[in-house]
Short mmCIF file of C-alpha atoms and ligand atoms in Angstrom, two decimals:
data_model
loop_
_atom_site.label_atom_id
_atom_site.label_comp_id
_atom_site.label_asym_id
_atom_site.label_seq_id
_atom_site.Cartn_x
_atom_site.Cartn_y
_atom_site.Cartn_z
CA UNK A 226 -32.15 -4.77 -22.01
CA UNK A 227 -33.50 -8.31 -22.24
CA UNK A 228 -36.60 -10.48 -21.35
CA UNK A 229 -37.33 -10.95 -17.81
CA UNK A 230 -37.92 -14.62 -17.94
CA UNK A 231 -34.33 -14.57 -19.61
CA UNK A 232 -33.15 -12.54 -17.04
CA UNK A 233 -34.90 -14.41 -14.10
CA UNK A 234 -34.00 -17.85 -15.67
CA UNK A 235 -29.96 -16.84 -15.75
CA UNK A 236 -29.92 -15.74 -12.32
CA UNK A 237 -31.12 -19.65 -11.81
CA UNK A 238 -34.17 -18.66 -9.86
CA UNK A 239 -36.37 -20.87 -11.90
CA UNK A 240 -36.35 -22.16 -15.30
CA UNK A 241 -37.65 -19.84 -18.59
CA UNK A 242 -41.19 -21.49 -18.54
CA UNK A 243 -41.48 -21.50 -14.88
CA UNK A 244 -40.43 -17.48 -14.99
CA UNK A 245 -43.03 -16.49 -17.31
CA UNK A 246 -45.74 -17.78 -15.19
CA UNK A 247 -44.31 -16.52 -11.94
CA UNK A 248 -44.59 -12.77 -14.10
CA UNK A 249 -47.97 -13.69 -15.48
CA UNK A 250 -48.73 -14.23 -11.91
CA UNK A 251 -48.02 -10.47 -11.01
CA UNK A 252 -45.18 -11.15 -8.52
CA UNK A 253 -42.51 -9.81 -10.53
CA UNK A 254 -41.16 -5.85 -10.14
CA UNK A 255 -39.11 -3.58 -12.00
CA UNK A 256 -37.93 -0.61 -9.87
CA UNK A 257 -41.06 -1.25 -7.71
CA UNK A 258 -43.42 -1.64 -10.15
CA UNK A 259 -45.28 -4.69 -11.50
CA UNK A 260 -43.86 -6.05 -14.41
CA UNK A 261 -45.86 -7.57 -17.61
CA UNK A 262 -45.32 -10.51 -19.39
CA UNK A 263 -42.89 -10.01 -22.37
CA UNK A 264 -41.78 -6.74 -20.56
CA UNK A 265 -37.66 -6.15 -20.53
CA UNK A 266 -35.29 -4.88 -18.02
CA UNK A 267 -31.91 -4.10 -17.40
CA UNK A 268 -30.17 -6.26 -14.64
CA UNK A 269 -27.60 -4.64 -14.65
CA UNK A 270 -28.82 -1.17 -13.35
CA UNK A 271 -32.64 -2.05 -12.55
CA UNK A 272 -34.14 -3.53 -9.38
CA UNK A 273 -35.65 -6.48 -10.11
CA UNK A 274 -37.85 -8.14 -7.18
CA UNK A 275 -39.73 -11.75 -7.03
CA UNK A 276 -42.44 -11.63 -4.43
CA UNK A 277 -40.57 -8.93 -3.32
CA UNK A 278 -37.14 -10.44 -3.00
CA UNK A 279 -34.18 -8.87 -5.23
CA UNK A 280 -33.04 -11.13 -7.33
CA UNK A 281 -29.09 -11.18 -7.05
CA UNK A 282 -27.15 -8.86 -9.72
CA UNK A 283 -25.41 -10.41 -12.47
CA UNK A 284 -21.57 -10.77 -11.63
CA UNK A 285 -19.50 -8.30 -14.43
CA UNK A 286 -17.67 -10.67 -16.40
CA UNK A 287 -13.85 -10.83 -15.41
CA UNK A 288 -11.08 -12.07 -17.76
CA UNK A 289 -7.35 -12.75 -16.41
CA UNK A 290 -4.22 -13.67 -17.99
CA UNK A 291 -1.93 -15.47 -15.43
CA UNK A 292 1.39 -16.55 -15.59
CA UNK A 293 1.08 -20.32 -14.11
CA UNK A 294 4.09 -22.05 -12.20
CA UNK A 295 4.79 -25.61 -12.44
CA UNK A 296 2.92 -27.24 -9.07
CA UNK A 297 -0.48 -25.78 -9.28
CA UNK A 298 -3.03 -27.81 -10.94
CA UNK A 299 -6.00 -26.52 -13.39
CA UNK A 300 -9.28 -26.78 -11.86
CA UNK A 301 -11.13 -24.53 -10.07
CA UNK A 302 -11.11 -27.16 -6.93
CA UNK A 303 -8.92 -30.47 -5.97
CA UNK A 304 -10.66 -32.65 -3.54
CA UNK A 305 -7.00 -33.89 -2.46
CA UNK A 306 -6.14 -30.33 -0.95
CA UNK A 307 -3.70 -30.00 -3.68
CA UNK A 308 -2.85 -26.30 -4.82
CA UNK A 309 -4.85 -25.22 -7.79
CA UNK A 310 -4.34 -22.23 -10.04
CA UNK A 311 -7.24 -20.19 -8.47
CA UNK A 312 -4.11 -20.06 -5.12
CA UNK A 313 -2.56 -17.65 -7.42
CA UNK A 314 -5.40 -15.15 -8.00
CA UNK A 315 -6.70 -14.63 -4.27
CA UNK A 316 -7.43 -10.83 -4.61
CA UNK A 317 -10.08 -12.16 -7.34
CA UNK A 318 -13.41 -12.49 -5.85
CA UNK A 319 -15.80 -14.15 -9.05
CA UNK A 320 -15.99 -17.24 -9.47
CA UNK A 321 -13.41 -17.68 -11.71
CA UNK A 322 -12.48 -20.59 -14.39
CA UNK A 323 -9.34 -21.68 -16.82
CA UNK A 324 -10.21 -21.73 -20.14
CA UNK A 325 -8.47 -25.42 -21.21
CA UNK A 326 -5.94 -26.80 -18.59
CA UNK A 327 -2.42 -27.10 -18.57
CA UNK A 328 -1.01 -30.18 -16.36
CA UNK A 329 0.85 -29.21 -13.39
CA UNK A 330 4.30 -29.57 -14.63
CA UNK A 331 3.42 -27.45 -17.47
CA UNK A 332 4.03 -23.56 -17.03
CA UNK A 333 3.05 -20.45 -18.85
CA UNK A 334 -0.34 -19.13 -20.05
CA UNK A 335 -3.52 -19.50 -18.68
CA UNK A 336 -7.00 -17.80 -19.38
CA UNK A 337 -9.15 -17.63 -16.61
CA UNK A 338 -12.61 -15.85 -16.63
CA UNK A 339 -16.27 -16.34 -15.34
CA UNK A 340 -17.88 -15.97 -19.22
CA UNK A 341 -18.76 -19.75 -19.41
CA UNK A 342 -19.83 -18.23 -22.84
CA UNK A 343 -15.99 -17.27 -24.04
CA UNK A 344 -15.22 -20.14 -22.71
CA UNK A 345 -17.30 -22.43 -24.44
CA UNK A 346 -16.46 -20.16 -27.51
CA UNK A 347 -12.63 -20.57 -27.77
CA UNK A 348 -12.50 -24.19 -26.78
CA UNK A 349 -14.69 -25.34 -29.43
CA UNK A 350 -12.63 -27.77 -31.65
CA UNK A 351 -14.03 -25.92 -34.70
CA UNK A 352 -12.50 -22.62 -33.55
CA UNK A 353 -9.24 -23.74 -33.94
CA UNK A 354 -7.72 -21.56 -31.52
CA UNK A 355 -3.94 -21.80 -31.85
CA UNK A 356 -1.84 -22.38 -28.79
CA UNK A 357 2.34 -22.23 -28.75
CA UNK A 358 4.45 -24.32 -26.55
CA UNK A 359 8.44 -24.52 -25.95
CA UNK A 360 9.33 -27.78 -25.06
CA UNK A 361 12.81 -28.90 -23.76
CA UNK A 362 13.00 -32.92 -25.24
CA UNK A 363 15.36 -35.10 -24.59
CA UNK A 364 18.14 -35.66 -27.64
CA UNK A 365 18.32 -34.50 -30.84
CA UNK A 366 15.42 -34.82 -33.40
CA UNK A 367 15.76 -36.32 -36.75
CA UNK A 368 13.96 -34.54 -40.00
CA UNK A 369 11.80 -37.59 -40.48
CA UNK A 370 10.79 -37.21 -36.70
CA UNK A 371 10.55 -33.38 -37.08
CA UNK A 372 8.31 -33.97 -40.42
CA UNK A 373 5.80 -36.40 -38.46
CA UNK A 374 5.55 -34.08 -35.69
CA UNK A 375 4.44 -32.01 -38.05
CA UNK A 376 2.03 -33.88 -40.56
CA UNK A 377 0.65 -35.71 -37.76
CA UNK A 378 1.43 -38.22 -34.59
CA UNK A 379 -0.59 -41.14 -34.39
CA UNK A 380 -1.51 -41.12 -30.55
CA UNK A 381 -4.10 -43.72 -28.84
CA UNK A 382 -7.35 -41.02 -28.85
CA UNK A 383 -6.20 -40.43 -33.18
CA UNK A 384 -3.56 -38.81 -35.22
CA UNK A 385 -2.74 -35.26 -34.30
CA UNK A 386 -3.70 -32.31 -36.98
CA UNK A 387 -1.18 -30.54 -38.58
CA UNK A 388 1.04 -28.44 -36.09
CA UNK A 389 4.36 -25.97 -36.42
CA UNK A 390 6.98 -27.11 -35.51
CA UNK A 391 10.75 -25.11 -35.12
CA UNK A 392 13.85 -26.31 -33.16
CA UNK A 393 15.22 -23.45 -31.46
CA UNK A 394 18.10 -24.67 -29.85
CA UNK A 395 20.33 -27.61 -28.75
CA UNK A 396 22.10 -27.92 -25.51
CA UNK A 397 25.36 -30.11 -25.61
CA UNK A 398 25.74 -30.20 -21.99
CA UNK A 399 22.27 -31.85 -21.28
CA UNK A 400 21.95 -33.45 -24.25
CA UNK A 401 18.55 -31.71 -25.38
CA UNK A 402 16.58 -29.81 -28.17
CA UNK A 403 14.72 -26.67 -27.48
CA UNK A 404 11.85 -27.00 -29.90
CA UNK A 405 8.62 -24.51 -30.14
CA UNK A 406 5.38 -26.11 -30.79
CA UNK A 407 2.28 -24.53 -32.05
CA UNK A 408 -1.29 -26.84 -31.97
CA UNK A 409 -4.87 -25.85 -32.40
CA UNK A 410 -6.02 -28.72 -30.52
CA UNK A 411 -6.42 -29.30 -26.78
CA UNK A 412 -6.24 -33.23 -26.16
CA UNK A 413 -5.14 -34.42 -22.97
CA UNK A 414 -1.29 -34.04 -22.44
CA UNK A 415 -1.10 -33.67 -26.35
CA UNK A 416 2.51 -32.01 -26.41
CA UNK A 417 3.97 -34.45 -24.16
CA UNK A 418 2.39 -37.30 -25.77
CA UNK A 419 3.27 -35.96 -29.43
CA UNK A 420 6.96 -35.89 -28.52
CA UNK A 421 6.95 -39.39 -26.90
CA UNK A 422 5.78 -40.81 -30.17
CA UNK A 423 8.68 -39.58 -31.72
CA UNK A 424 10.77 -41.05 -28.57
CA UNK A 425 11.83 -37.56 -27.39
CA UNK A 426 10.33 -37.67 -24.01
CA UNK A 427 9.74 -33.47 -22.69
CA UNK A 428 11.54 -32.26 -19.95
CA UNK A 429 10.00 -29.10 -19.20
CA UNK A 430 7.05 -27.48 -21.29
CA UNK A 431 5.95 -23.67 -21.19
CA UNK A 432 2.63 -22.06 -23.02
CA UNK A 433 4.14 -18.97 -24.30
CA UNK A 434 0.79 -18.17 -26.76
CA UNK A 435 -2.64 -18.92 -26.43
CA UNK A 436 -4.84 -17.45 -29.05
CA UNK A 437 -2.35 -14.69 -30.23
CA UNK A 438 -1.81 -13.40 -26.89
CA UNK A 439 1.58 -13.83 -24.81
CA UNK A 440 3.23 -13.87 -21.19
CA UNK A 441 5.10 -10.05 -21.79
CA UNK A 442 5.73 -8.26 -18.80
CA UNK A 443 3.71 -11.03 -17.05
CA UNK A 444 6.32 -13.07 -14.50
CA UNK A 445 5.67 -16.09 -13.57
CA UNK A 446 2.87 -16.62 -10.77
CA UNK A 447 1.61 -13.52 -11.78
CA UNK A 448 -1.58 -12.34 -13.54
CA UNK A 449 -3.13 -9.41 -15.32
CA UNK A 450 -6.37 -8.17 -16.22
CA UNK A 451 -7.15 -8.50 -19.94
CA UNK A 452 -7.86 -5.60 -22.08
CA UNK A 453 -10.98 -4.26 -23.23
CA UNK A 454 -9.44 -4.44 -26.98
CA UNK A 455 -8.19 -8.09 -25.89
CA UNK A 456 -11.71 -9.51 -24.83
CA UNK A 457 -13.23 -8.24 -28.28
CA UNK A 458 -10.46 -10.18 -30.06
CA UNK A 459 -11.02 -13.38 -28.19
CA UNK A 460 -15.12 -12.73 -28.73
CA UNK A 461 -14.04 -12.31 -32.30
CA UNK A 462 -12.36 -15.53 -32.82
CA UNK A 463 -14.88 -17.12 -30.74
CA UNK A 464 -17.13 -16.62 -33.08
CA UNK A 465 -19.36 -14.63 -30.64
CA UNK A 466 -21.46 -11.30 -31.26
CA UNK A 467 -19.75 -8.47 -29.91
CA UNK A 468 -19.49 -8.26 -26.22
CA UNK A 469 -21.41 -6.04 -24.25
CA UNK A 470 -18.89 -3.70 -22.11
CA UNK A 471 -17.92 -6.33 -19.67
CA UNK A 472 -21.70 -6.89 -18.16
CA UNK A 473 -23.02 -10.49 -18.33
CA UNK A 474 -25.54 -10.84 -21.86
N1 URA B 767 0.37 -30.33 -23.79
C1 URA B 767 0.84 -31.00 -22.72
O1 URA B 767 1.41 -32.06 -22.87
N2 URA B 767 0.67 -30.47 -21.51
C2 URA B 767 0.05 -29.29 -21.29
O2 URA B 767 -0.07 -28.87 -20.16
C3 URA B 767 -0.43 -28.61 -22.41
C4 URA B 767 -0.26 -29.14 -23.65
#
């Protein structure tokens, strides 16, 4: 249950102030009758009519895990016709965004969900939600470059916060290092940037983590439905009271 001018305000019918007088006015109902100022209602399950209009339900809130491919960029539209991660969930009818972004030679995990709250929640620098990478770099790293990637790479928009960093393998043929790179930051092109610094320019790069949840039994350009227990977790570490069984608060 909530207030009505909340309620009418969210649905973007008219601001809070502007909803209170529009009930004080009498033109508000709940299940056909008139509704009082400071009176509460459940948009989910209740009728609620402006001047007799019904004001549009609430979407549910949906969250998705996908899989992404390299060649689909992360916004929700591209004004260049190019294909956008949104290609990959067409059965999904919300309106639908990716928490973060991953560039479109990146692959691997991507959020996607139409709580703007979450959202906001778990990109908030203070949240420090932790995100891991594998990167394929060219050559073979030293420990002093290893250690800086690391402590810390000085990049143009500041120095990098601490990160983990593992090598996980070296391929002779190509000439490469496998390394696996954990942030909690989400500047622009950060891992590819970070391993330029240290003049190990990445081949191909792959979220395998984002905020303790992985890509298992997820292929690639292909999506599931989080969890009940999984949206708690991520409302948990967003800082966010507990969410309401998957109805808009
Ligand atoms: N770091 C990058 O360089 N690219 C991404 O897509 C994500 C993190």
């Amino acid at each position: 249950m909530e207030r009505l001018q909340k309620i009418i305000s969210q649905a973007g019918v008219a601001s809070r102030r502007a909803a209170e007088k529009i009930i004080g006015e009498g033109r508000v109902t709940v299940d056909g009758v008139v509704a009082e100022l400071g009176a509460q209602a459940d948009a989910g399950t209740q009728t609620i009519c402006i001047d007799g209009k019904p004001l549009r339900r609430p979407e549910a809130h949906v969250y998705f895990l996908l899989n992404k491919p390299k060649g689909y960029i992360s916004t929700a539209k591209d004004e260049r016709g190019r294909k956008t991660v949104l290609d990959l969930l067409p059965e999904v009818k919300e309106r639908i965004y990716p928490v973060g972004r991953l560039d479109s030679g990146t692959e691997g995990l991507l959020l996607l969900t139409n709580d703007g709250g979450l959202m906001n929640g778990l990109l908030h620098p203070a949240r420090e939600v932790w995100k891991t990478y594998l990167a394929q770099v060219e050559g073979r790293l030293t420990r002093p470059e290893l250690q800086t990637l690391k402590n810390g790479v000085k990049l143009e928009d500041g120095v990098t916060a601490p990160a983990k960093v593992r090598v996980l393998d070296w391929d002779d043929r190509k000439g490469r290092t496998k390394l696996e790179i954990s942030i909690h930051e989400g500047k622009n092109r950060q891992v590819r940037r970070m391993c330029e610094a240290v003049d190990h320019p990445v081949h191909a790069l792959k979220r395998t983590e984002f905020a303790g949840l992985n890509l298992s039994g997820v292929k690639r350009g292909e999506y599931r439905a989080l969890t009940a227990e999984e949206v708690a977790y991520l409302y948990e570490l967003a800082n966010l009271p507990a969410h309401g069984a998957g109805r808009k608060g």
